[in-house]
Amino acid sequence: MPTLLNTLSHQIYLSAPLFVLILLGYCLTHVGKWPATISEGMNRFVFNVALPCMLFRVMSDFYKSPPVDFRLLLAFFGSCLLVFIVGRILATHIFKLDGVAGSVFALGGIFSNNVMLGIPVATALLGTEALPSVALVLVFNSLILWTLLTLSVEWAKQGNVSQKGLGRTLISVLKNPLIIGILSGTAWSFLQRPLPLIAAEPLRMLASIAAPLSLITLGMSLAHYRVREGLKESYTICVLKLIFQPMTVWAIAWLTDLPPLESKVVVLLGSMAVGVNVYLMSQKFNVITGPAAASMLFSTIFAAITTPLWMMLMSLAGY
């Protein structure tokens, strides 16, 4: 028992500063009354500049890293498909949601906050050597999960799937600044040479502020959401996201004999809180906006314990 408690407390200790920054951002808005325009501007800077620069810098040195095992994609996105199906079943039979609302509900169980939360937590708990694996998941994350949502929503609305809808999804993914940063950094790594100092130093400085600034911005954003409705649905989404998905990811990683580092990366990413895109989709389709907002807030709070717990369990299992 002391070993279990020591291991868990160590994992929580490592991740605690990250959640302190989230709390700081929340307090700046909720207590300090900072206007929404500030968090919107900071969010735009983090998403469009700081994080893409950090990912470009990481991936530009990809040629120096040991090869990433691509089976991690099977483990992560295989779990997403399974959890999404379970989410759709629960939405239909337990909460009596229609096809569109059920699709957004199920998306909440699989769409992690892998950018603003996943990258800093992975760096803190697993080290910078985990970032190439994180980046590989990010490259395919939006494309695969948005495609899955598009298929589910269009089928619910029309009974079929259009090429136009899938094309719009692909174009929006390719315009994503994070994907641009990852792909352009990977392209540079093929040259197998370091970045020139005039580019490397500004990128290093931007990379150093990307993670903490993203966490503060996340906290500021959470302060704007109201959580007074659909609590049963939001708690169910949290269970799917924080417990069922990482459990499913780990099972597939074990079945495919995925190496330890990649296994820990995909379980960690699967255990992250619900991403803000789920709330944006709920607004777009005007369905379950309350549960989407609540699940994002609650899962961020709960993840401060559940993610270190998953990392502890994997460490005890020999990963």
Coordinates of N, CA and C in Angstrom, one line a residue, residues 66-220:
P66 N 14.5 8.1 -32.0 CA 14.3 6.7 -32.4 C 12.9 6.6 -33.1
P67 N 12.8 5.6 -34.0 CA 11.5 5.5 -34.8 C 10.3 5.3 -33.9
V68 N 9.2 5.9 -34.3 CA 8.0 5.8 -33.5 C 7.2 4.6 -34.0
D69 N 6.7 3.8 -33.2 CA 5.9 2.6 -33.5 C 4.5 3.0 -34.0
F70 N 4.2 2.8 -35.2 CA 2.9 3.3 -35.8 C 1.7 2.5 -35.2
R71 N 2.0 1.4 -34.5 CA 0.9 0.7 -33.9 C 0.1 1.5 -32.9
L72 N 0.8 2.6 -32.4 CA 0.1 3.4 -31.5 C -1.2 4.1 -32.1
L73 N -1.2 4.3 -33.4 CA -2.4 4.8 -34.0 C -3.5 3.8 -34.0
L74 N -3.2 2.5 -34.1 CA -4.2 1.5 -34.0 C -4.8 1.4 -32.6
A75 N -3.9 1.5 -31.6 CA -4.3 1.5 -30.2 C -5.2 2.7 -29.9
F76 N -4.8 3.9 -30.3 CA -5.5 5.1 -29.9 C -6.8 5.2 -30.7
F77 N -6.8 5.1 -32.0 CA -8.0 5.3 -32.8 C -8.9 4.1 -32.8
G78 N -8.3 2.9 -32.6 CA -9.2 1.7 -32.4 C -10.1 1.9 -31.1
S79 N -9.5 2.4 -30.1 CA -10.3 2.7 -28.9 C -11.3 3.8 -29.1
C80 N -10.9 4.8 -29.9 CA -11.9 5.8 -30.2 C -13.2 5.3 -30.9
L81 N -13.0 4.4 -31.8 CA -14.1 3.8 -32.5 C -15.0 3.0 -31.6
L82 N -14.4 2.2 -30.7 CA -15.1 1.4 -29.8 C -15.9 2.2 -28.8
V83 N -15.2 3.2 -28.2 CA -15.9 4.1 -27.3 C -17.0 4.9 -27.9
F84 N -16.7 5.3 -29.1 CA -17.8 6.1 -29.9 C -19.0 5.3 -30.0
I85 N -18.9 4.0 -30.4 CA -20.0 3.1 -30.6 C -20.8 3.0 -29.3
V86 N -20.0 2.8 -28.2 CA -20.7 2.6 -26.9 C -21.4 3.9 -26.5
G87 N -20.8 5.1 -26.8 CA -21.4 6.3 -26.5 C -22.7 6.5 -27.3
R88 N -22.7 6.1 -28.5 CA -23.9 6.2 -29.3 C -25.0 5.4 -28.8
I89 N -24.7 4.2 -28.3 CA -25.7 3.3 -27.8 C -26.3 3.8 -26.5
L90 N -25.4 4.4 -25.6 CA -25.9 5.0 -24.4 C -26.8 6.2 -24.7
A91 N -26.3 7.0 -25.6 CA -27.1 8.2 -25.9 C -28.5 7.9 -26.4
T92 N -28.6 6.8 -27.2 CA -29.9 6.4 -27.8 C -30.8 5.7 -26.8
H93 N -30.2 4.8 -26.0 CA -31.1 3.9 -25.2 C -31.2 4.4 -23.8
I94 N -30.2 5.1 -23.3 CA -30.3 5.6 -21.9 C -30.9 7.0 -21.8
F95 N -30.3 7.9 -22.7 CA -30.7 9.3 -22.6 C -31.7 9.7 -23.7
K96 N -32.0 8.8 -24.5 CA -33.1 9.0 -25.6 C -32.7 10.3 -26.5
L97 N -31.5 10.4 -26.8 CA -31.0 11.5 -27.7 C -31.2 11.1 -29.2
D98 N -31.5 12.1 -30.0 CA -31.5 11.8 -31.4 C -30.1 11.5 -32.0
G99 N -30.1 11.3 -33.3 CA -28.8 10.9 -33.9 C -27.7 11.9 -33.9
V100 N -28.1 13.2 -34.1 CA -27.1 14.3 -34.1 C -26.6 14.5 -32.6
A101 N -27.6 14.7 -31.7 CA -27.2 14.9 -30.3 C -26.4 13.7 -29.8
G102 N -26.8 12.5 -30.2 CA -26.0 11.3 -29.8 C -24.6 11.2 -30.3
S103 N -24.4 11.8 -31.5 CA -23.1 11.8 -32.1 C -22.2 12.7 -31.4
V104 N -22.7 13.9 -31.0 CA -21.9 14.9 -30.2 C -21.6 14.3 -28.8
F105 N -22.6 13.6 -28.2 CA -22.4 13.0 -26.9 C -21.3 11.9 -27.0
A106 N -21.3 11.1 -28.0 CA -20.3 10.1 -28.2 C -18.9 10.7 -28.5
L107 N -18.9 11.8 -29.2 CA -17.6 12.5 -29.5 C -17.0 13.0 -28.1
G108 N -17.8 13.4 -27.2 CA -17.3 13.8 -25.9 C -16.5 12.7 -25.2
G109 N -16.8 11.4 -25.5 CA -16.1 10.3 -24.9 C -14.8 10.0 -25.5
I110 N -14.5 10.6 -26.6 CA -13.2 10.3 -27.3 C -12.4 11.4 -27.7
F111 N -12.9 12.7 -27.7 CA -12.1 13.8 -28.2 C -11.4 14.4 -27.0
S112 N -10.1 14.1 -26.9 CA -9.3 14.6 -25.8 C -8.8 16.0 -26.0
N113 N -8.5 16.7 -24.9 CA -7.9 18.0 -25.0 C -6.4 17.8 -25.1
N114 N -6.0 17.2 -26.2 CA -4.6 16.8 -26.4 C -3.6 17.9 -26.8
V115 N -4.2 19.1 -27.1 CA -3.3 20.2 -27.4 C -2.9 21.0 -26.2
M116 N -3.9 21.6 -25.6 CA -3.6 22.5 -24.5 C -3.3 21.8 -23.2
L117 N -3.8 20.6 -23.0 CA -3.6 19.8 -21.8 C -2.6 18.6 -22.1
G118 N -2.9 17.9 -23.1 CA -2.1 16.7 -23.4 C -0.6 16.9 -23.6
I119 N -0.3 17.9 -24.4 CA 1.2 18.2 -24.6 C 1.9 18.6 -23.3
P120 N 1.4 19.5 -22.5 CA 2.1 19.8 -21.2 C 2.2 18.6 -20.3
V121 N 1.1 17.9 -20.2 CA 1.1 16.7 -19.2 C 2.0 15.6 -19.7
A122 N 2.0 15.4 -21.0 CA 2.9 14.3 -21.5 C 4.4 14.7 -21.3
T123 N 4.7 16.0 -21.5 CA 6.0 16.5 -21.2 C 6.4 16.4 -19.8
A124 N 5.5 16.7 -18.9 CA 5.8 16.6 -17.4 C 6.0 15.2 -16.9
L125 N 5.1 14.3 -17.4 CA 5.0 12.9 -16.8 C 5.9 12.0 -17.6
L126 N 6.1 12.2 -18.9 CA 6.9 11.2 -19.7 C 8.1 11.8 -20.3
G127 N 8.3 13.1 -20.3 CA 9.5 13.7 -20.9 C 9.4 14.1 -22.3
T128 N 10.3 14.9 -22.8 CA 10.2 15.4 -24.2 C 10.4 14.2 -25.2
E129 N 10.9 13.1 -24.8 CA 11.1 12.0 -25.8 C 9.7 11.4 -26.2
A130 N 8.6 11.8 -25.4 CA 7.3 11.3 -25.8 C 6.6 12.2 -26.8
L131 N 7.2 13.4 -27.1 CA 6.5 14.4 -28.0 C 6.4 13.9 -29.4
P132 N 7.3 13.2 -30.0 CA 7.1 12.7 -31.4 C 5.9 11.8 -31.5
S133 N 5.7 10.9 -30.5 CA 4.5 10.1 -30.5 C 3.3 10.9 -30.3
V134 N 3.3 11.9 -29.4 CA 2.1 12.8 -29.3 C 1.8 13.5 -30.6
A135 N 2.8 14.0 -31.3 CA 2.6 14.7 -32.5 C 2.0 13.8 -33.6
L136 N 2.4 12.5 -33.6 CA 1.9 11.5 -34.6 C 0.4 11.4 -34.4
V137 N 0.0 11.3 -33.1 CA -1.5 11.2 -32.8 C -2.2 12.4 -33.2
L138 N -1.6 13.6 -32.9 CA -2.2 14.9 -33.3 C -2.4 15.0 -34.8
V139 N -1.5 14.5 -35.6 CA -1.6 14.6 -37.0 C -2.9 14.0 -37.5
F140 N -3.2 12.8 -37.0 CA -4.4 12.1 -37.5 C -5.6 12.3 -36.6
N141 N -5.5 13.0 -35.5 CA -6.6 13.1 -34.5 C -7.8 13.8 -35.1
S142 N -7.6 15.0 -35.6 CA -8.7 15.8 -36.1 C -9.3 15.1 -37.3
L143 N -8.4 14.7 -38.3 CA -8.9 14.1 -39.5 C -9.8 12.9 -39.2
I144 N -9.3 11.9 -38.4 CA -10.1 10.7 -38.1 C -11.3 11.0 -37.3
L145 N -11.2 11.8 -36.2 CA -12.4 12.0 -35.3 C -13.4 12.9 -36.0
W146 N -13.0 13.9 -36.7 CA -14.0 14.7 -37.4 C -14.7 13.9 -38.5
T147 N -13.9 13.1 -39.2 CA -14.5 12.2 -40.2 C -15.6 11.3 -39.5
L148 N -15.2 10.7 -38.4 CA -16.2 9.9 -37.7 C -17.4 10.6 -37.3
L149 N -17.3 11.8 -36.8 CA -18.4 12.6 -36.4 C -19.2 13.0 -37.6
T150 N -18.6 13.4 -38.7 CA -19.3 13.7 -39.9 C -20.1 12.6 -40.5
L151 N -19.5 11.4 -40.5 CA -20.2 10.2 -40.9 C -21.5 10.0 -40.1
S152 N -21.3 10.1 -38.8 CA -22.4 9.8 -37.8 C -23.5 10.8 -38.0
V153 N -23.1 12.1 -38.1 CA -24.1 13.2 -38.1 C -24.9 13.1 -39.5
E154 N -24.1 12.9 -40.6 CA -24.8 12.9 -41.9 C -25.7 11.7 -42.0
W155 N -25.2 10.6 -41.5 CA -26.1 9.4 -41.5 C -27.4 9.6 -40.7
A156 N -27.2 10.3 -39.6 CA -28.4 10.6 -38.8 C -29.4 11.5 -39.4
K157 N -28.8 12.5 -40.2 CA -29.7 13.5 -40.8 C -30.3 13.0 -42.1
Q158 N -29.4 12.3 -43.0 CA -29.9 12.0 -44.3 C -29.9 10.5 -44.6
G159 N -29.4 9.7 -43.8 CA -29.3 8.3 -44.1 C -28.2 7.9 -45.0
N160 N -27.4 8.8 -45.4 CA -26.2 8.5 -46.3 C -25.1 9.5 -46.0
V161 N -24.0 9.3 -46.6 CA -22.8 10.1 -46.4 C -22.4 10.8 -47.7
S162 N -22.1 12.1 -47.7 CA -21.7 12.8 -48.9 C -20.2 13.0 -49.0
Q163 N -19.7 13.0 -50.2 CA -18.3 13.3 -50.4 C -18.0 14.7 -50.1
K164 N -19.0 15.6 -50.3 CA -18.8 17.0 -50.0 C -18.4 17.2 -48.5
G165 N -19.2 16.6 -47.6 CA -19.0 16.7 -46.2 C -17.6 16.2 -45.8
L166 N -17.2 15.1 -46.4 CA -15.8 14.6 -46.0 C -14.7 15.5 -46.6
G167 N -15.0 16.1 -47.8 CA -14.0 17.0 -48.4 C -13.8 18.2 -47.5
R168 N -14.9 18.8 -47.0 CA -14.8 19.9 -46.1 C -14.0 19.6 -44.8
T169 N -14.2 18.4 -44.3 CA -13.4 17.9 -43.1 C -12.0 17.9 -43.4
L170 N -11.6 17.3 -44.6 CA -10.2 17.2 -44.9 C -9.5 18.5 -45.1
I171 N -10.2 19.4 -45.8 CA -9.6 20.8 -46.0 C -9.4 21.5 -44.7
S172 N -10.4 21.4 -43.8 CA -10.3 22.1 -42.5 C -9.1 21.6 -41.7
V173 N -8.9 20.3 -41.8 CA -7.8 19.7 -41.0 C -6.5 20.2 -41.6
L174 N -6.3 20.2 -42.9 CA -5.1 20.6 -43.5 C -4.8 22.1 -43.3
K175 N -5.8 22.9 -43.0 CA -5.6 24.3 -42.7 C -5.3 24.6 -41.2
N176 N -5.4 23.5 -40.4 CA -5.2 23.6 -38.9 C -3.7 24.0 -38.7
P177 N -3.5 25.1 -38.0 CA -2.1 25.5 -37.7 C -1.2 24.5 -37.0
L178 N -1.8 23.7 -36.1 CA -1.0 22.6 -35.5 C -0.6 21.6 -36.5
I179 N -1.4 21.2 -37.4 CA -1.1 20.2 -38.4 C 0.0 20.8 -39.3
I180 N -0.1 22.1 -39.7 CA 0.9 22.7 -40.5 C 2.2 22.7 -39.8
G181 N 2.2 23.0 -38.5 CA 3.5 23.1 -37.8 C 4.1 21.7 -37.7
I182 N 3.3 20.6 -37.5 CA 3.9 19.3 -37.4 C 4.4 18.8 -38.8
L183 N 3.6 19.0 -39.8 CA 4.0 18.5 -41.1 C 5.2 19.3 -41.7
S184 N 5.2 20.6 -41.5 CA 6.4 21.4 -42.0 C 7.6 21.1 -41.2
G185 N 7.5 20.8 -39.9 CA 8.6 20.4 -39.1 C 9.2 19.1 -39.5
T186 N 8.3 18.2 -39.8 CA 8.7 16.8 -40.3 C 9.4 17.0 -41.6
A187 N 8.9 17.8 -42.5 CA 9.5 18.0 -43.8 C 10.9 18.5 -43.6
W188 N 11.1 19.5 -42.7 CA 12.5 20.0 -42.4 C 13.4 18.9 -41.9
S189 N 12.9 18.0 -41.1 CA 13.7 16.9 -40.5 C 14.3 16.0 -41.6
F190 N 13.6 15.9 -42.7 CA 14.1 15.0 -43.8 C 15.4 15.6 -44.4
L191 N 15.7 16.9 -44.1 CA 17.0 17.4 -44.6 C 18.1 17.0 -43.6
Q192 N 17.8 16.5 -42.4 CA 18.7 16.0 -41.5 C 19.8 17.0 -41.1
R193 N 19.3 18.2 -40.8 CA 20.2 19.3 -40.4 C 19.5 20.2 -39.4
P194 N 20.3 20.8 -38.5 CA 19.6 21.6 -37.5 C 19.1 22.9 -38.1
L195 N 18.2 23.5 -37.4 CA 17.7 24.8 -37.8 C 18.7 25.9 -37.7
P196 N 18.8 26.8 -38.6 CA 19.7 27.9 -38.4 C 19.4 28.7 -37.2
L197 N 20.4 29.3 -36.5 CA 20.2 30.0 -35.3 C 19.1 31.1 -35.3
I198 N 19.0 31.8 -36.5 CA 18.1 32.9 -36.6 C 16.6 32.4 -36.5
A199 N 16.4 31.1 -36.8 CA 15.1 30.6 -36.7 C 15.0 29.7 -35.4
A200 N 16.0 29.0 -35.0 CA 16.0 28.1 -33.9 C 15.8 28.9 -32.6
E201 N 16.4 30.0 -32.4 CA 16.3 30.7 -31.1 C 14.9 31.3 -30.9
P202 N 14.3 32.0 -31.9 CA 12.9 32.5 -31.7 C 11.9 31.3 -31.4
L203 N 12.1 30.2 -32.2 CA 11.3 29.0 -32.0 C 11.4 28.5 -30.6
R204 N 12.7 28.5 -30.1 CA 12.9 28.0 -28.7 C 12.2 28.8 -27.7
M205 N 12.2 30.1 -27.9 CA 11.6 31.0 -26.9 C 10.1 30.9 -26.9
L206 N 9.5 30.8 -28.1 CA 8.1 30.6 -28.3 C 7.7 29.2 -27.7
A207 N 8.5 28.2 -27.9 CA 8.2 26.8 -27.4 C 8.2 26.8 -25.9
S208 N 9.1 27.7 -25.3 CA 9.2 27.7 -23.8 C 7.9 28.2 -23.1
I209 N 7.2 29.1 -23.8 CA 6.0 29.7 -23.2 C 4.7 29.0 -23.7
A210 N 4.8 28.1 -24.7 CA 3.6 27.5 -25.3 C 2.8 26.7 -24.3
A211 N 3.5 25.8 -23.6 CA 2.7 24.9 -22.7 C 2.1 25.7 -21.5
P212 N 2.9 26.5 -20.7 CA 2.2 27.2 -19.6 C 1.1 28.2 -20.1
L213 N 1.4 28.9 -21.2 CA 0.4 29.8 -21.7 C -0.9 29.1 -22.1
S214 N -0.8 27.9 -22.7 CA -1.9 27.2 -23.1 C -2.8 26.7 -21.9
L215 N -2.1 26.4 -20.8 CA -2.8 26.0 -19.6 C -3.6 27.1 -19.0
I216 N -2.9 28.3 -18.9 CA -3.6 29.5 -18.3 C -4.8 29.8 -19.2
T217 N -4.6 29.8 -20.5 CA -5.7 30.1 -21.4 C -6.9 29.1 -21.3
L218 N -6.5 27.8 -21.1 CA -7.5 26.8 -20.9 C -8.4 27.1 -19.7
G219 N -7.7 27.5 -18.6 CA -8.4 27.9 -17.4 C -9.3 29.1 -17.6
M220 N -8.9 30.1 -18.3 CA -9.7 31.3 -18.6 C -10.9 30.9 -19.4

